[in-house]
PDB file of C-alpha atoms in Angstrom:
ATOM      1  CA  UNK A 282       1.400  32.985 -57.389  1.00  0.00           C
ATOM      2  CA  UNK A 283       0.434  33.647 -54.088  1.00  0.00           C
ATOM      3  CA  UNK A 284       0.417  37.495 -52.787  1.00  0.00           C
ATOM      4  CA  UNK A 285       1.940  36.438 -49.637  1.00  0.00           C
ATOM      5  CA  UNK A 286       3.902  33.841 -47.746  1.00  0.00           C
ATOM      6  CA  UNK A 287       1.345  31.578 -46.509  1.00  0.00           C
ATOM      7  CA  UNK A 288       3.726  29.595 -43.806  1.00  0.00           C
ATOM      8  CA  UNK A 289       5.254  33.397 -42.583  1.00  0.00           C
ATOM      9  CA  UNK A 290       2.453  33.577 -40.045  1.00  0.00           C
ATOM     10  CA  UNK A 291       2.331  31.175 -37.031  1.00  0.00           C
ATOM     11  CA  UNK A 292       0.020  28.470 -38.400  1.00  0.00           C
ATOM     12  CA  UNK A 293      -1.648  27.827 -34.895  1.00  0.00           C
ATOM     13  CA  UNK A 294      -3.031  31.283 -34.473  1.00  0.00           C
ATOM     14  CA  UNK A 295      -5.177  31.971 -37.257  1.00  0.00           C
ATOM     15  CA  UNK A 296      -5.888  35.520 -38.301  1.00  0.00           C
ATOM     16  CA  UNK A 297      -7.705  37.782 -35.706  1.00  0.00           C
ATOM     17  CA  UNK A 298     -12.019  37.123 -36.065  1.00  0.00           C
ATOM     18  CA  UNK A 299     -11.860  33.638 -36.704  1.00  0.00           C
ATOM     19  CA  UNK A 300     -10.752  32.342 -33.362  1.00  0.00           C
ATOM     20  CA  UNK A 301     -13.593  31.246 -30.828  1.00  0.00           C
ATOM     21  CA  UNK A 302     -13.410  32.586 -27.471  1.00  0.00           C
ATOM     22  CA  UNK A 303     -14.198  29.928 -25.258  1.00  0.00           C
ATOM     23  CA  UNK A 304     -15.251  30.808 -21.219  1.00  0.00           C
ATOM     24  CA  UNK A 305     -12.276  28.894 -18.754  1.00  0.00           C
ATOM     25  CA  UNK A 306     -14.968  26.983 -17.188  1.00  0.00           C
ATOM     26  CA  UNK A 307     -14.121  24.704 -13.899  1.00  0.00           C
ATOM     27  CA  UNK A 308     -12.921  21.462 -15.254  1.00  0.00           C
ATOM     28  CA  UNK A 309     -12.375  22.399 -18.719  1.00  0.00           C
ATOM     29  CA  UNK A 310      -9.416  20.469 -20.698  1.00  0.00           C
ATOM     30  CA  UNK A 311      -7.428  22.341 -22.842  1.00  0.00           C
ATOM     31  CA  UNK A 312      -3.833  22.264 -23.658  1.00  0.00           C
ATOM     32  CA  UNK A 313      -1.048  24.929 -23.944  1.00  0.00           C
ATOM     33  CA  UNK A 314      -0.283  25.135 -27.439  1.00  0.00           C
ATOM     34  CA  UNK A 315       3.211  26.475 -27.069  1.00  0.00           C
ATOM     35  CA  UNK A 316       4.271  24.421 -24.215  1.00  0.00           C
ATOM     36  CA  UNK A 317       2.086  21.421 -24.766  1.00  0.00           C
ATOM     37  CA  UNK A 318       1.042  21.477 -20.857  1.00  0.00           C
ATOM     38  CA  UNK A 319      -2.608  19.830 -20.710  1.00  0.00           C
ATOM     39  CA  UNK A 320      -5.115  20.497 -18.183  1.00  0.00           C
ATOM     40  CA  UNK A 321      -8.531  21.364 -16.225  1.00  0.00           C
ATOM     41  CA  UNK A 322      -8.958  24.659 -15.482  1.00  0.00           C
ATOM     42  CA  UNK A 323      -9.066  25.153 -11.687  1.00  0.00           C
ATOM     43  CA  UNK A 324      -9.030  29.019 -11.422  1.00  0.00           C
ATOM     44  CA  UNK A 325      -8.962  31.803 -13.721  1.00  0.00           C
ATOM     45  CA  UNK A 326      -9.413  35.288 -13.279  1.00  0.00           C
ATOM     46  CA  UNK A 327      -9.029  38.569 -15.426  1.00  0.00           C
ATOM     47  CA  UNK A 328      -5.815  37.816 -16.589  1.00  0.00           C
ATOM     48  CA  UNK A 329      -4.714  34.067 -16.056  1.00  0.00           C
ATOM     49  CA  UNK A 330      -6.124  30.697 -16.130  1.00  0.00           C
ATOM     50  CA  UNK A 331      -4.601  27.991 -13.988  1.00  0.00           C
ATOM     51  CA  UNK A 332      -4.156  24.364 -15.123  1.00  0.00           C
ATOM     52  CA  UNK A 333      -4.199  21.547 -12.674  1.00  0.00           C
ATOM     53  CA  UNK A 334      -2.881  18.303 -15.089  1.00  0.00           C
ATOM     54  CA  UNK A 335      -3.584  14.303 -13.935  1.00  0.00           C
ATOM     55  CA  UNK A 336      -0.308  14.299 -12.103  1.00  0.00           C
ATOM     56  CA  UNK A 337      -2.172  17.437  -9.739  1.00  0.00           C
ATOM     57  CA  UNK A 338       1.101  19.962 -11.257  1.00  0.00           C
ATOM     58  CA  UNK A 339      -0.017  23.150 -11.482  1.00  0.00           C
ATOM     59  CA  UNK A 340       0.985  25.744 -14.263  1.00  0.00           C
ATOM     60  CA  UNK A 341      -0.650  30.117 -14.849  1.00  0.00           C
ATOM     61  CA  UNK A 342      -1.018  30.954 -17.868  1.00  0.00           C
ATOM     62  CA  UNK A 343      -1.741  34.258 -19.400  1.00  0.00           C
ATOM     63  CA  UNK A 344      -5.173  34.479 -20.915  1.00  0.00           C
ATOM     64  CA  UNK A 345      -3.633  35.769 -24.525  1.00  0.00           C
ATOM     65  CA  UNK A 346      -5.098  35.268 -27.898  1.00  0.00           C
ATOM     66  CA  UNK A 347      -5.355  31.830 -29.697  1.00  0.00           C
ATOM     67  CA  UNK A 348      -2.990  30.181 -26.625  1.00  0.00           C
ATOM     68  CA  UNK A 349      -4.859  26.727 -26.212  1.00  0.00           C
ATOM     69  CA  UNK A 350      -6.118  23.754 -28.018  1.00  0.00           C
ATOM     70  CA  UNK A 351      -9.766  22.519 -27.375  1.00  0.00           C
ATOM     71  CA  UNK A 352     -10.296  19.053 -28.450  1.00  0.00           C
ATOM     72  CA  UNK A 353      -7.330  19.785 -31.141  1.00  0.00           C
ATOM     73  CA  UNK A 354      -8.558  23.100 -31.948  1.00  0.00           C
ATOM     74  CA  UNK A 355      -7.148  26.960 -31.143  1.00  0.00           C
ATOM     75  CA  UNK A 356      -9.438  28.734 -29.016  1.00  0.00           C
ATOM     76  CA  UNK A 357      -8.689  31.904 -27.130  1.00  0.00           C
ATOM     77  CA  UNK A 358      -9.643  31.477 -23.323  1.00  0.00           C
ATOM     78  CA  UNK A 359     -11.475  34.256 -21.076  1.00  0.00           C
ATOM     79  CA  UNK A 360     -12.638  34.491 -18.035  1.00  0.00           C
ATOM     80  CA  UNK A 361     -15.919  33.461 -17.688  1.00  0.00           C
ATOM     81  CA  UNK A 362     -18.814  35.647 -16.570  1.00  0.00           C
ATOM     82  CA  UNK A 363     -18.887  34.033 -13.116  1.00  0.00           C
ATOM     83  CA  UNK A 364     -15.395  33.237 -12.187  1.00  0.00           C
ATOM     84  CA  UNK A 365     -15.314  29.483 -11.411  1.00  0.00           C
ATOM     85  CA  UNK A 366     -14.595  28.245  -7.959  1.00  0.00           C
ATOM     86  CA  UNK A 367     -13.371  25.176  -7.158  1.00  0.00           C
ATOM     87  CA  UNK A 368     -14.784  23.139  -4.488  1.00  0.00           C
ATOM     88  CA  UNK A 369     -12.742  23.619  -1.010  1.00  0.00           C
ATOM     89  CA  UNK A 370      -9.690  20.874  -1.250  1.00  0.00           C
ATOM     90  CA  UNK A 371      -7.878  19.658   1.987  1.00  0.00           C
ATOM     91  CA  UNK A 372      -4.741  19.431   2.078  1.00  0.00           C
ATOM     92  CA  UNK A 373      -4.613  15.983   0.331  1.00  0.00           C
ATOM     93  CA  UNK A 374      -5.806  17.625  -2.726  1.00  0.00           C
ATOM     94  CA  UNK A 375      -9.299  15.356  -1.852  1.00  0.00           C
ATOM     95  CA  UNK A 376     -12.418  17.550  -1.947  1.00  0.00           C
ATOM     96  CA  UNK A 377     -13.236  18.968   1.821  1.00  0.00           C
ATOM     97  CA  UNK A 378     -16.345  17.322   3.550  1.00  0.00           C
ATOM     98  CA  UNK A 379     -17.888  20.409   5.104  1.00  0.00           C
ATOM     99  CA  UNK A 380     -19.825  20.997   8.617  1.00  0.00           C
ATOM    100  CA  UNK A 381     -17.256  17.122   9.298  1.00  0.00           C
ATOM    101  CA  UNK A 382     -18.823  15.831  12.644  1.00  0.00           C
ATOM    102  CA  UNK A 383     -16.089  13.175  14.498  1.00  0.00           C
ATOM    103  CA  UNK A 384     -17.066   9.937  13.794  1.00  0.00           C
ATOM    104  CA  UNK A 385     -16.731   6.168  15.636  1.00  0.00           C
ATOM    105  CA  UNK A 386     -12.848   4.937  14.728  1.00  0.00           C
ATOM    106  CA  UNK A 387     -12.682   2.110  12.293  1.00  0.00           C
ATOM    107  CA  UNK A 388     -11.014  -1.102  13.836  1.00  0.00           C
ATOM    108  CA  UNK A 389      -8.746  -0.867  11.071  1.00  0.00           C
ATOM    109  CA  UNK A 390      -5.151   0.839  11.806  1.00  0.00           C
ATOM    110  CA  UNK A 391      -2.495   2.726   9.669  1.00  0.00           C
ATOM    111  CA  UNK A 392       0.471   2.491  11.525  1.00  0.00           C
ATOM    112  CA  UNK A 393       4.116   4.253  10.550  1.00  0.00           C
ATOM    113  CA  UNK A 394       7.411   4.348  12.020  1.00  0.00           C
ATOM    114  CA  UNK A 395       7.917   7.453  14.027  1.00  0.00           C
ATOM    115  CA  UNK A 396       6.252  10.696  15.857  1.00  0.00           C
ATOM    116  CA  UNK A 397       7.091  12.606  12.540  1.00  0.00           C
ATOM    117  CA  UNK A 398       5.770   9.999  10.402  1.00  0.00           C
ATOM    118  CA  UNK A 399       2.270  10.655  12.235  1.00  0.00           C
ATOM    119  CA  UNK A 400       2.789  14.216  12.450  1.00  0.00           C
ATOM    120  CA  UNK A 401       3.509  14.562   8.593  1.00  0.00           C
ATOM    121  CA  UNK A 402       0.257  12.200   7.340  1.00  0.00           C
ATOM    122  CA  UNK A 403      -1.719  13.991   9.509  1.00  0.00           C
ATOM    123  CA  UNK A 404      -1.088  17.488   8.268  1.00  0.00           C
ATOM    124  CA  UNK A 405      -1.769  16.234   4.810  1.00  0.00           C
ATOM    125  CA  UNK A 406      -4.226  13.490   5.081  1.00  0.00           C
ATOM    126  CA  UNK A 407      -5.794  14.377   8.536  1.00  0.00           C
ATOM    127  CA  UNK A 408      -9.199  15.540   7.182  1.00  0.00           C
ATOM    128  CA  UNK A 409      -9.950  12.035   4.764  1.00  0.00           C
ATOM    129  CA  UNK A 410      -8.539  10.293   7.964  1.00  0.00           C
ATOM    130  CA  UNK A 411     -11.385  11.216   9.638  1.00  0.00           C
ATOM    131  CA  UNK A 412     -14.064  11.597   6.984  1.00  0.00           C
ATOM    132  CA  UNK A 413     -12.960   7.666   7.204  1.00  0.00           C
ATOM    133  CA  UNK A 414     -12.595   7.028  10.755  1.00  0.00           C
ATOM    134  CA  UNK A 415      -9.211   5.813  10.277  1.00  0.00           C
ATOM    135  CA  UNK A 416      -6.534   6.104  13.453  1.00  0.00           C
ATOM    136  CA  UNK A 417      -2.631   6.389  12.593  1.00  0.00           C
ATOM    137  CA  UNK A 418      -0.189   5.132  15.136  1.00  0.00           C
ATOM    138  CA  UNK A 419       3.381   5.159  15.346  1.00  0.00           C
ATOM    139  CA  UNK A 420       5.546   2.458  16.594  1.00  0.00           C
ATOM    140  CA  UNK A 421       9.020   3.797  17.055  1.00  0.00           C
ATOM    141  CA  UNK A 422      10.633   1.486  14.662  1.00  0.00           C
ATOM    142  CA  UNK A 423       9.295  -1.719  13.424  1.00  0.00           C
ATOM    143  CA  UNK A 424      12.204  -3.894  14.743  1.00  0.00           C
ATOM    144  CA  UNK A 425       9.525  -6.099  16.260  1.00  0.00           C
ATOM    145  CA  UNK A 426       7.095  -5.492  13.181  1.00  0.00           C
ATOM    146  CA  UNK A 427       6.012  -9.436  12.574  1.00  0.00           C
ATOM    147  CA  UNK A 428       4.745  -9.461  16.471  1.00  0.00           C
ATOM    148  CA  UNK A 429       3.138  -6.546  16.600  1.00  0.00           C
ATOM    149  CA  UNK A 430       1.023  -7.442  13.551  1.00  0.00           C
ATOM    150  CA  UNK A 431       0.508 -10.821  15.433  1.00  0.00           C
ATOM    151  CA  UNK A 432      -0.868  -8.808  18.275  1.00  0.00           C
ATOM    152  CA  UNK A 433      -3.181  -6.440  16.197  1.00  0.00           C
ATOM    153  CA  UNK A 434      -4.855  -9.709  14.419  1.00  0.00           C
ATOM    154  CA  UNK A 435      -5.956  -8.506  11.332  1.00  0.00           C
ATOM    155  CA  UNK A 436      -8.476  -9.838   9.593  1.00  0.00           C
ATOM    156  CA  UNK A 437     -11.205  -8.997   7.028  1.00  0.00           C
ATOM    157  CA  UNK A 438     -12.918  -5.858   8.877  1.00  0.00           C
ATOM    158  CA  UNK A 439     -10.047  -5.120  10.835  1.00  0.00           C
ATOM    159  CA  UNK A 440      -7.021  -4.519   8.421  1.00  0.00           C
ATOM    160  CA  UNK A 441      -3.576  -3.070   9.108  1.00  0.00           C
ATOM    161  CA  UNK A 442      -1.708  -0.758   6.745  1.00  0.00           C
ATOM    162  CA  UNK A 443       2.113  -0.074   7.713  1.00  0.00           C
ATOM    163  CA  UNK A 444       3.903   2.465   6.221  1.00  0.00           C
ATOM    164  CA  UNK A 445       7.950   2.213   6.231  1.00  0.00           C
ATOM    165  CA  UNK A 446      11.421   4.589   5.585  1.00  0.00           C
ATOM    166  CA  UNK A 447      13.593   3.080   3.952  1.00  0.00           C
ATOM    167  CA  UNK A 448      12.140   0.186   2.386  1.00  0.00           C
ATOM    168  CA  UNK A 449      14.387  -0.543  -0.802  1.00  0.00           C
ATOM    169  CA  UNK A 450      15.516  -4.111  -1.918  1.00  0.00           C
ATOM    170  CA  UNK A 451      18.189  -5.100   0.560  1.00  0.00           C
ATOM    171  CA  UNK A 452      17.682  -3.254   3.519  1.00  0.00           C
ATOM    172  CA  UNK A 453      16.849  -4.241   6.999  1.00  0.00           C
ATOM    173  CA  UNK A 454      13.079  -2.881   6.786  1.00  0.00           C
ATOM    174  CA  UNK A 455      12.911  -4.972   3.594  1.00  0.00           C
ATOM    175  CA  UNK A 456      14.308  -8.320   5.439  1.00  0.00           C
ATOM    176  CA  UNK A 457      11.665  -7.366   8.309  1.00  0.00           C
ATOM    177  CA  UNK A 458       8.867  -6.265   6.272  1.00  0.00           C
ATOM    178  CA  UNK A 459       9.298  -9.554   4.373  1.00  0.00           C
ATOM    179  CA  UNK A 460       8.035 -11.638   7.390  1.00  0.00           C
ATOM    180  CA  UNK A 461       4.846 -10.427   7.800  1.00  0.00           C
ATOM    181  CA  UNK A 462       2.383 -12.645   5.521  1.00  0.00           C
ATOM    182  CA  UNK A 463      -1.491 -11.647   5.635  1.00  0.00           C
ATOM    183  CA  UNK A 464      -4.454 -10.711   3.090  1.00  0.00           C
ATOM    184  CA  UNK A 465      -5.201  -8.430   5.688  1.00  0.00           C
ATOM    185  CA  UNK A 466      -1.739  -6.510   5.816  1.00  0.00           C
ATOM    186  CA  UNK A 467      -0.162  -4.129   3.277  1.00  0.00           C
ATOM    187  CA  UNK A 468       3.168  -3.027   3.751  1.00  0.00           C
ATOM    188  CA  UNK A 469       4.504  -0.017   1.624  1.00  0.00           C
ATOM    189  CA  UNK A 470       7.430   2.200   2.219  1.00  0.00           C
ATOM    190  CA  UNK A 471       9.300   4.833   0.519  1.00  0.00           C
ATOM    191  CA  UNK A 472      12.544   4.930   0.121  1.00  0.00           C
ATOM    192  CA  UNK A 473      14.334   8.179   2.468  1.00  0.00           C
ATOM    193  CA  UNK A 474      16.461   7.573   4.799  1.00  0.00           C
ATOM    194  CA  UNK A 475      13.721   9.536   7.167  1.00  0.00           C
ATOM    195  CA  UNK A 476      10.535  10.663   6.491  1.00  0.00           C
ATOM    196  CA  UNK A 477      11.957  14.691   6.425  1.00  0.00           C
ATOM    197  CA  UNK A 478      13.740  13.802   2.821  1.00  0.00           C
ATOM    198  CA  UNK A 479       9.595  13.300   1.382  1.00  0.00           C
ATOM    199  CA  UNK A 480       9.608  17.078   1.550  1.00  0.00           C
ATOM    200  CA  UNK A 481      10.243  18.768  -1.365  1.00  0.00           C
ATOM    201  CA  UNK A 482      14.025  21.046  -0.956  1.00  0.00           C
ATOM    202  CA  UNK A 483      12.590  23.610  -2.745  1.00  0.00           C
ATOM    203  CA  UNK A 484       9.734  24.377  -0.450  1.00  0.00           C
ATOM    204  CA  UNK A 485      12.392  24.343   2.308  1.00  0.00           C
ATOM    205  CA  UNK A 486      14.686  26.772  -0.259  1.00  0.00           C
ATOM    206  CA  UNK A 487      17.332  24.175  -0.235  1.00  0.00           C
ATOM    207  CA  UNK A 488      19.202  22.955  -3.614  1.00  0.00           C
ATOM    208  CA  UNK A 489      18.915  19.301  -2.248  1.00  0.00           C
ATOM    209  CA  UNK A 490      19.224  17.083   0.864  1.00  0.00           C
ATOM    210  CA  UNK A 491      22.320  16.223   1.918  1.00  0.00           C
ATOM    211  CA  UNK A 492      24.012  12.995   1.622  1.00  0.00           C
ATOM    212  CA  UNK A 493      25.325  11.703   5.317  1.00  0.00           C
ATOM    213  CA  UNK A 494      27.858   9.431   5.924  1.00  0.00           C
ATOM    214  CA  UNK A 495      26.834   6.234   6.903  1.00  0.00           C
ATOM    215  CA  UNK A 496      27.936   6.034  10.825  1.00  0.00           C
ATOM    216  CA  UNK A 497      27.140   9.273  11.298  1.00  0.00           C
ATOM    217  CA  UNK A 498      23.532  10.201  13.164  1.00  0.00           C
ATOM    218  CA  UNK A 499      20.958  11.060   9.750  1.00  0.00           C
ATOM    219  CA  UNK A 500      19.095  13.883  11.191  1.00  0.00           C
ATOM    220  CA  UNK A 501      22.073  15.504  12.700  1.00  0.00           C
ATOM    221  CA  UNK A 502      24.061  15.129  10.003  1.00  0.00           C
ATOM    222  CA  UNK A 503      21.703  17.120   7.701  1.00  0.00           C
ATOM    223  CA  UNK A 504      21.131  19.859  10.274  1.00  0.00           C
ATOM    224  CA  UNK A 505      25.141  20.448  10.370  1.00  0.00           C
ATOM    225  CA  UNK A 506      25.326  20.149   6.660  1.00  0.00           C
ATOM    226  CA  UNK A 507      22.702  22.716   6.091  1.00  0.00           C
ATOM    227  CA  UNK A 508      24.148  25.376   8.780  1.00  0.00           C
ATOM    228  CA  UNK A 509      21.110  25.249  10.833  1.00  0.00           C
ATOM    229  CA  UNK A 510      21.616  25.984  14.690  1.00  0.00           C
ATOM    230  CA  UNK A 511      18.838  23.837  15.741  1.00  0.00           C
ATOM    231  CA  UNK A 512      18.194  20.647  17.650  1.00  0.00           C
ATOM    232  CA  UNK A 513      16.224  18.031  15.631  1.00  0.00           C
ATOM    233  CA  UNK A 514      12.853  18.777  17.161  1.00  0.00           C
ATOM    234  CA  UNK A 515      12.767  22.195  16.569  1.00  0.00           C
ATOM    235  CA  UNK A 516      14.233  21.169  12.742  1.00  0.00           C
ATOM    236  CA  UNK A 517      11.656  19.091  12.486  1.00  0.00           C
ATOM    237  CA  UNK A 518       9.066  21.559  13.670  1.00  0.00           C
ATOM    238  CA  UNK A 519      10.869  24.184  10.928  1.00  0.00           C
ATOM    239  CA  UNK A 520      10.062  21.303   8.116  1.00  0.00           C
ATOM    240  CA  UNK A 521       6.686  20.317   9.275  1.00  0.00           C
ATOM    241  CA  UNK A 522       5.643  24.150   9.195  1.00  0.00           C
ATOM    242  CA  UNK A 523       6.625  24.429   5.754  1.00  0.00           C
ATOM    243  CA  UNK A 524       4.175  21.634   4.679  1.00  0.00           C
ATOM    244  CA  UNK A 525       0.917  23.159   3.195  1.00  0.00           C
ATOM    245  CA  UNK A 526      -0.493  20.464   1.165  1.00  0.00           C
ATOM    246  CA  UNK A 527       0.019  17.124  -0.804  1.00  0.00           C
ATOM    247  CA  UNK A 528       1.888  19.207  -3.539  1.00  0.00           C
ATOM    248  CA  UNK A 529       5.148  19.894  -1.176  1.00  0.00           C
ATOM    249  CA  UNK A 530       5.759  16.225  -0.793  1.00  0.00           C
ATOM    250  CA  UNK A 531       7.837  13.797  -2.979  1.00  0.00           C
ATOM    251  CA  UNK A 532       5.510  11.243  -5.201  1.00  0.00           C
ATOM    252  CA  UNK A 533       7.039   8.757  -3.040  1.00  0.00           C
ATOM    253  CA  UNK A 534       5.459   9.501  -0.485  1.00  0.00           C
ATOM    254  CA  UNK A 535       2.116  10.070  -1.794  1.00  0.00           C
ATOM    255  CA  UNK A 536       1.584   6.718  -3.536  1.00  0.00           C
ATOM    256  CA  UNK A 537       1.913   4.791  -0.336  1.00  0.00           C
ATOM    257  CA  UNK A 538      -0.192   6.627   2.098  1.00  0.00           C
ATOM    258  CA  UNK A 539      -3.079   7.056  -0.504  1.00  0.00           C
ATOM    259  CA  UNK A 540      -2.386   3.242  -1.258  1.00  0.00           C
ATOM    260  CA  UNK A 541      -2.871   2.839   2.549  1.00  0.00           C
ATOM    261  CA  UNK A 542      -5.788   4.682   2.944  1.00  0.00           C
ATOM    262  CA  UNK A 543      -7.117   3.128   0.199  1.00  0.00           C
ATOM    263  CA  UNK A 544      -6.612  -0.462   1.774  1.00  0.00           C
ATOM    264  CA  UNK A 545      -8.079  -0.088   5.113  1.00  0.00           C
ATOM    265  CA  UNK A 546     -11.314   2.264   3.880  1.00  0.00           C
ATOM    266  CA  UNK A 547     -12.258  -0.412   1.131  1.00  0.00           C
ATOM    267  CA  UNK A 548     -15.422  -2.506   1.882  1.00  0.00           C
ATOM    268  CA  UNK A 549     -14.657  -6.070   3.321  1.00  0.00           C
ATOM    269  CA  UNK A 550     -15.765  -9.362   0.686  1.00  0.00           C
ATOM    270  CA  UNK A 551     -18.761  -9.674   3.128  1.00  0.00           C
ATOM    271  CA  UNK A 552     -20.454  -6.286   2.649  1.00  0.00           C
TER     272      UNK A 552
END
């Protein structure tokens, strides 16, 4: 017979002594063992430890006894004698280039639909633009999107990346979008109405975006459904400004502009 009830404790945590401490080192992996949240430690301090997981979500958790699993073992995390600290991110979530001197503009071009288009990659992506030497233009709609591409002529060291609202199976950025043919051209889009529905509600404190009836003017629409007494610059302005980094925009969004970036930075065949 046993003296005790061997399953009474919590089977995770053994008894107090026998767990290892481990220091919350930058970039260590460990998972939450109650919530199963699985990470690299990108902060910590006398009390928490902050997770970053491969999606770039971020989660605090308390630094409490026997709380993670390290390589499938319970380990209790504290702070390590240094704290860690993380290199300086832009915006992006990329890792800042320090002392950045401007450099000569690539040939290539990322061009997207409107002012606020520009506006909004630029407050997130504007430092690896330039680490790259990568210009974004906007071309106030891309109703003439097949000659303007004709007029850029693309080609291996000079490609074009176009980013476009709206573009879902169906629609008329889809049926325009679909003319363009090149090697040297990628087309992505996401799939708002407008570029302000890629920021997140919550970082605006709204429960949602609101749906518009179709006929009705999109931006102004969502002003007078929210209750805001503002024209649609200075909404716009209110939106931008709430815009910090990658992490207050929608993954659709994200995907395409890094795809972008990733398009017209990548070494041609030749070098």
């Amino acid at each position: 017979m046993y003296e005790r009830d061997v399953l009474a404790e919590n089977w995770r945590r053994p008894l107090k002594g026998k767990i290892p401490q481990v220091p919350a080192e930058l970039d260590l992996v460990v998972e939450d063992v109650d919530g199963g949240f699985c990470g690299a430690v990108v902060a910590c301090d006398k009390e928490a430890v902050t997770l970053e997981d491969r999606f770039g979500r971020r989660r605090l958790f308390p630094l409490e006894p026997a709380a993670f699993l390290l390589e499938g073992k319970v380990v209790t995390l504290v702070r390590p004698a240094t704290a860690p600290q993380a290199p300086r991110r832009s915006a992006s979530g990329s890792i800042a280039v320090e002392g950045l001197r401007a450099r000569v503009a690539k040939e290539s071009r990322i061009y997207v639909e409107g002012v606020h288009d520009a506006a909004l990659v630029e407050k997130v992506w504007g430092h690896d633009l330039r680490v790259e030497g990568v210009v974004v233009e906007y071309l106030e709609g891309i109703d003439h999107l097949p000659s303007i591409v004709a007029e850029f002529g693309p080609g291996p060291d000079r490609r074009l990346g176009v980013l476009v609202d709206h573009l879902i199976p169906g629609s008329k950025e889809s049926r325009i979008a679909s003319q363009v043919s090149s090697p040297h051209v990628l087309i992505v889009g996401h799939p708002f109405v407008d570029v302000w529905q890629a920021v997140r509600p919550s970082v605006l404190k709204i429960a949602s975006w609101p749906a518009v009836p179709r006929g009705l003017p999109w931006k102004e629409g969502v002003i007078a459904a929210l209750g805001w007494d503002l024209e649609p610059r200075d909404a716009w302005r209110r939106i931008l400004g709430s815009v910090t980094t990658y992490a207050d925009l929608e993954p659709e969004l994200l995907g395409p502009v890094e795809e972008l970036i990733d398009f017209v930075t990548a070494p041609s065949e030749d070098d």
